[in-house]
Amino acid sequence: MRRNPILSTISWALYAIALFLIYHLLVKPAFLDLSWIALLIFLPLLAFCYYVIHPSERRQVLVFTVGFLLLDRALTRVDVKTTAALLIGGAVAIIVIALLVKWYGRLSWRAVAPLVLIAVLANVTFNRYTLPALSHFTVQYESSRMYNGDWVDYFPMTLYDVDGDGKMEIVTYGNAEELPLPEKVEKPETEEEKKAMAEKLRHLQAEPVSLYVMSWKDGQIVRMKNDQIPAETMERIKENLPTDYPGFPYYTMKDDKLVPNVQRQPYSEAMMQAGTTAHRAFVLDLNNIANMLETNKGSMDVRHELGSKFKDLHITNGMLTGTYEGKPFGGSTKATKLLTTMNLPDGREGLIVIGEHLSVLAVEPDGTLTEAYQLTRKQAELATGEFIPADIDHDKVDELLVAGRPSYILKPKADGTWDILWASDEKDKSFRFSNFAAVGTDQTPEIVAKARSWISTTDARYLSGYDYTPEGLKENWRIYLPLINVQIGDIDGDKQNEIVASLENSHRILVFKQHNIPVFALTIALFAGLLVYGVVRRGRHA
C-alpha cells in the first residue's frame, strides 16, 4: 500500500486485523441473525468497496482479503487429533495460500508475511470460542475433555458451593481420569479382522463414570478429590444435579458406572418385532424406575432442602411429606418428581411438583396440602418442559417460565389461575428458557434463553439475555453458539456471575465472562473508518 517497506508491512498487518474483526464480529453475526436481509445490505457495500479501491491496487487488495479469510478458516479447521497433524496441516495451508496470494495477487513478501502472521496469531493466541461471544463476553476458561467414552452426548451439570467459601463449584460427571483415551483402531482389511472387530463392538461394556466437582483456583478449574468431600455434602450435590438419564435406554448410571441395560443384537431384534416393541420399551422404563427407587431407598424423589422453607421432602407410596418453616406437613399426591419452589401472591412459598400434571402446592396452617395452581398437559408441554420461577416484574411474586413448544411466561393470579404474560411463536421450535439470574456487573436478574436468529428459519439456538417488558422480550446480548447445560453463578469469587455451559458431545466446560466494552459499536466505527480511508485514498489517486 505504501512505498516505505516498514510502513507498507504495518499497513497490511493493520488491514488484516481490521478484516479479521469486521468479518467475525460484524459480517458473520449479521448473516446469522438477518440471513438474506444481510445479503441485501452487504452486496451494495461490497460493490462500493470494490469501486473505492483504485484499479491499480484492486487485485492486490481483493486477493489479500480472500487469501487472509481462507487461511484463517483453514487454520481453524486443521485436524487437531495429534500435534503432528496440526503442524503438517497448518504448514501446508500456509504454504499453499501464501504462494497463491504471492503469485495471483502479485503481492510482495511484505504483504504476504503479515497475512500469514496475523492469521496464525489469530488461531494460537486466544480461545476461538471467544469470537461468537466477543460482543459481550470473553471465554474465561475452557476445560479439557472430561469424558472418554462413546455412549453419552452430554452429562447434566450444576453449580453448588461445596466448601462454603462463596464461590460456586462446577459439578458434572466424567471419566477422563478413570478411563484412558481409546486407542486408534486401524481399519480392518481381512475378513478375519472385520469379524473380530464386529464381535468386539457387538457387546456393550460397562464404563466407569465419576462425579467431577471442580473449583476455580489461580485462573484454572481444578478437580476436587471426591474422598475429601463429606458424604452429606456429596449427597446434597447429587440432589442438585438436574435429573437426566445418560446413555438410556442402552445404559443406566449405577454405582459410578454406566451399566448396559441391553445388548445390541437382541435389542435391535426386539425393537423390530412390532407387536412387542411397546411392551419391551415399557419394561426398560420399569427397570429404570426400579433402579431409581433403589437409589432413593423406596422414594420416588427426595430433597433435603428446596427453596428457603421446605426441608426433608419425600415422595413415597403416593405420599408427599416434609417440613415447611420447621413444621411437618403431609398429604397424598400423584406427583412423581419434586421440581422447585416459587413465591405465591399470598406471601407463601409454593412447592412445584409434577406427575400427570404440574401442580403448585401450598402448605396450610394445619399441615395439610392444597393445590394452589395447576398446569395440565393440554395447557403446556410438560413431558419435556422445564419450569423456572422468576420474578420478572419485581413485585415479590414469582412468575413461571415454561420452557417448551411454545414457551410461556405465566403469572399466578389470586384466584388460582394463570395469566399468560408472553408466549413464543407456536411455529418456533428453537426458543427455550434456560435460566433467570444476574449476569456480569449488573445485579438485576434477567431472562436467559436459547433462541434462533431473527430471520433465519433454521432451528439453531443461540444463547441470549432478555428483559421482560409489556411489549415483549427485549434482547440485551447474544452468544452465537449452540450452548447446552447453561448455568449462571460466581465461580471465581469476584461477586460477578459468569455463564458456565458446554457444547453437545464436546464434554468440555466453557466459562464466559461478561465485559463492558462496546465491541459492536467499535467494530462498526472501524468498518466506517476503513471505508472513509478508502474514499480519501481513491480521491487522492483519481
mmCIF file of N, CA and C in Angstrom, residues 470-513:
data_model
loop_
_atom_site.group_PDB
_atom_site.id
_atom_site.type_symbol
_atom_site.label_atom_id
_atom_site.label_comp_id
_atom_site.label_asym_id
_atom_site.label_seq_id
_atom_site.Cartn_x
_atom_site.Cartn_y
_atom_site.Cartn_z
ATOM 1 N N PRO A 470 -43.717 -4.970 28.905
ATOM 2 C CA PRO A 470 -45.105 -5.221 28.476
ATOM 3 C C PRO A 470 -45.232 -5.435 26.969
ATOM 4 N N GLU A 471 -44.276 -4.913 26.204
ATOM 5 C CA GLU A 471 -44.319 -5.086 24.748
ATOM 6 C C GLU A 471 -43.690 -6.401 24.301
ATOM 7 N N GLY A 472 -43.028 -7.100 25.205
ATOM 8 C CA GLY A 472 -42.378 -8.360 24.850
ATOM 9 C C GLY A 472 -41.003 -8.461 25.478
ATOM 10 N N LEU A 473 -40.168 -9.331 24.938
ATOM 11 C CA LEU A 473 -38.821 -9.534 25.458
ATOM 12 C C LEU A 473 -37.836 -8.632 24.723
ATOM 13 N N LYS A 474 -37.037 -7.907 25.483
ATOM 14 C CA LYS A 474 -36.028 -7.000 24.924
ATOM 15 C C LYS A 474 -34.658 -7.658 25.063
ATOM 16 N N GLU A 475 -34.003 -7.879 23.930
ATOM 17 C CA GLU A 475 -32.720 -8.580 23.945
ATOM 18 C C GLU A 475 -31.603 -7.672 24.449
ATOM 19 N N ASN A 476 -30.787 -8.212 25.354
ATOM 20 C CA ASN A 476 -29.640 -7.480 25.901
ATOM 21 C C ASN A 476 -28.322 -7.918 25.281
ATOM 22 N N TRP A 477 -28.178 -9.200 25.012
ATOM 23 C CA TRP A 477 -26.933 -9.727 24.467
ATOM 24 C C TRP A 477 -27.204 -11.073 23.805
ATOM 25 N N ARG A 478 -26.208 -11.548 23.078
ATOM 26 C CA ARG A 478 -26.338 -12.844 22.408
ATOM 27 C C ARG A 478 -24.964 -13.472 22.231
ATOM 28 N N ILE A 479 -24.905 -14.783 22.419
ATOM 29 C CA ILE A 479 -23.697 -15.576 22.145
ATOM 30 C C ILE A 479 -24.033 -16.514 20.994
ATOM 31 N N TYR A 480 -23.298 -16.415 19.901
ATOM 32 C CA TYR A 480 -23.631 -17.177 18.696
ATOM 33 C C TYR A 480 -23.027 -18.583 18.749
ATOM 34 N N LEU A 481 -23.414 -19.320 19.793
ATOM 35 C CA LEU A 481 -23.002 -20.710 19.949
ATOM 36 C C LEU A 481 -24.199 -21.516 20.450
ATOM 37 N N PRO A 482 -24.360 -22.761 19.987
ATOM 38 C CA PRO A 482 -25.470 -23.612 20.463
ATOM 39 C C PRO A 482 -25.131 -24.249 21.811
ATOM 40 N N LEU A 483 -25.157 -23.468 22.864
ATOM 41 C CA LEU A 483 -24.725 -23.925 24.181
ATOM 42 C C LEU A 483 -25.810 -24.749 24.870
ATOM 43 N N ILE A 484 -25.383 -25.702 25.679
ATOM 44 C CA ILE A 484 -26.296 -26.510 26.488
ATOM 45 C C ILE A 484 -25.807 -26.484 27.938
ATOM 46 N N ASN A 485 -26.615 -27.059 28.829
ATOM 47 C CA ASN A 485 -26.252 -27.133 30.257
ATOM 48 C C ASN A 485 -25.890 -25.759 30.817
ATOM 49 N N VAL A 486 -26.661 -24.759 30.481
ATOM 50 C CA VAL A 486 -26.320 -23.386 30.865
ATOM 51 C C VAL A 486 -26.577 -23.177 32.359
ATOM 52 N N GLN A 487 -25.531 -22.769 33.073
ATOM 53 C CA GLN A 487 -25.628 -22.451 34.493
ATOM 54 C C GLN A 487 -25.024 -21.063 34.715
ATOM 55 N N ILE A 488 -25.531 -20.353 35.717
ATOM 56 C CA ILE A 488 -25.055 -18.994 35.983
ATOM 57 C C ILE A 488 -24.724 -18.861 37.464
ATOM 58 N N GLY A 489 -23.523 -18.393 37.752
ATOM 59 C CA GLY A 489 -23.111 -18.214 39.136
ATOM 60 C C GLY A 489 -21.711 -17.639 39.209
ATOM 61 N N ASP A 490 -21.319 -17.226 40.398
ATOM 62 C CA ASP A 490 -19.990 -16.655 40.626
ATOM 63 C C ASP A 490 -19.026 -17.786 40.948
ATOM 64 N N ILE A 491 -18.218 -18.170 39.989
ATOM 65 C CA ILE A 491 -17.303 -19.290 40.216
ATOM 66 C C ILE A 491 -15.900 -18.845 40.596
ATOM 67 N N ASP A 492 -15.562 -17.558 40.363
ATOM 68 C CA ASP A 492 -14.204 -17.109 40.669
ATOM 69 C C ASP A 492 -14.141 -16.174 41.871
ATOM 70 N N GLY A 493 -15.282 -15.937 42.537
ATOM 71 C CA GLY A 493 -15.290 -15.173 43.777
ATOM 72 C C GLY A 493 -15.160 -13.679 43.623
ATOM 73 N N ASP A 494 -15.457 -13.127 42.433
ATOM 74 C CA ASP A 494 -15.329 -11.681 42.234
ATOM 75 C C ASP A 494 -16.662 -10.952 42.378
ATOM 76 N N LYS A 495 -17.684 -11.644 42.899
ATOM 77 C CA LYS A 495 -19.021 -11.079 43.125
ATOM 78 C C LYS A 495 -19.758 -10.777 41.825
ATOM 79 N N GLN A 496 -19.292 -11.338 40.721
ATOM 80 C CA GLN A 496 -19.971 -11.194 39.438
ATOM 81 C C GLN A 496 -20.251 -12.586 38.876
ATOM 82 N N ASN A 497 -21.454 -12.779 38.385
ATOM 83 C CA ASN A 497 -21.831 -14.092 37.875
ATOM 84 C C ASN A 497 -21.258 -14.339 36.483
ATOM 85 N N GLU A 498 -20.728 -15.530 36.300
ATOM 86 C CA GLU A 498 -20.281 -15.981 34.987
ATOM 87 C C GLU A 498 -21.315 -16.946 34.401
ATOM 88 N N ILE A 499 -21.221 -17.162 33.099
ATOM 89 C CA ILE A 499 -22.038 -18.171 32.433
ATOM 90 C C ILE A 499 -21.179 -19.410 32.230
ATOM 91 N N VAL A 500 -21.664 -20.532 32.717
ATOM 92 C CA VAL A 500 -20.971 -21.812 32.565
ATOM 93 C C VAL A 500 -21.833 -22.690 31.667
ATOM 94 N N ALA A 501 -21.249 -23.234 30.618
ATOM 95 C CA ALA A 501 -22.027 -24.024 29.663
ATOM 96 C C ALA A 501 -21.095 -24.976 28.929
ATOM 97 N N SER A 502 -21.669 -25.746 28.035
ATOM 98 C CA SER A 502 -20.876 -26.661 27.212
ATOM 99 C C SER A 502 -21.540 -26.799 25.852
ATOM 100 N N LEU A 503 -20.852 -27.467 24.949
ATOM 101 C CA LEU A 503 -21.384 -27.790 23.632
ATOM 102 C C LEU A 503 -21.669 -29.282 23.581
ATOM 103 N N GLU A 504 -22.758 -29.648 22.920
ATOM 104 C CA GLU A 504 -23.148 -31.053 22.891
ATOM 105 C C GLU A 504 -22.036 -31.921 22.316
ATOM 106 N N ASN A 505 -21.788 -33.020 23.009
ATOM 107 C CA ASN A 505 -20.809 -34.034 22.614
ATOM 108 C C ASN A 505 -19.365 -33.532 22.661
ATOM 109 N N SER A 506 -19.138 -32.371 23.268
ATOM 110 C CA SER A 506 -17.758 -31.901 23.420
ATOM 111 C C SER A 506 -17.183 -32.307 24.774
ATOM 112 N N HIS A 507 -18.063 -32.396 25.793
ATOM 113 C CA HIS A 507 -17.661 -32.737 27.158
ATOM 114 C C HIS A 507 -16.560 -31.807 27.663
ATOM 115 N N ARG A 508 -16.623 -30.568 27.223
ATOM 116 C CA ARG A 508 -15.737 -29.514 27.712
ATOM 117 C C ARG A 508 -16.597 -28.418 28.338
ATOM 118 N N ILE A 509 -16.094 -27.824 29.386
ATOM 119 C CA ILE A 509 -16.815 -26.755 30.068
ATOM 120 C C ILE A 509 -16.252 -25.413 29.623
ATOM 121 N N LEU A 510 -17.146 -24.510 29.241
ATOM 122 C CA LEU A 510 -16.768 -23.157 28.850
ATOM 123 C C LEU A 510 -17.280 -22.181 29.904
ATOM 124 N N VAL A 511 -16.429 -21.255 30.312
ATOM 125 C CA VAL A 511 -16.806 -20.218 31.269
ATOM 126 C C VAL A 511 -16.733 -18.871 30.553
ATOM 127 N N PHE A 512 -17.876 -18.184 30.473
ATOM 128 C CA PHE A 512 -17.957 -16.893 29.786
ATOM 129 C C PHE A 512 -18.023 -15.765 30.811
ATOM 130 N N LYS A 513 -17.155 -14.769 30.621
ATOM 131 C CA LYS A 513 -17.099 -13.602 31.499
ATOM 132 C C LYS A 513 -17.588 -12.382 30.729
#
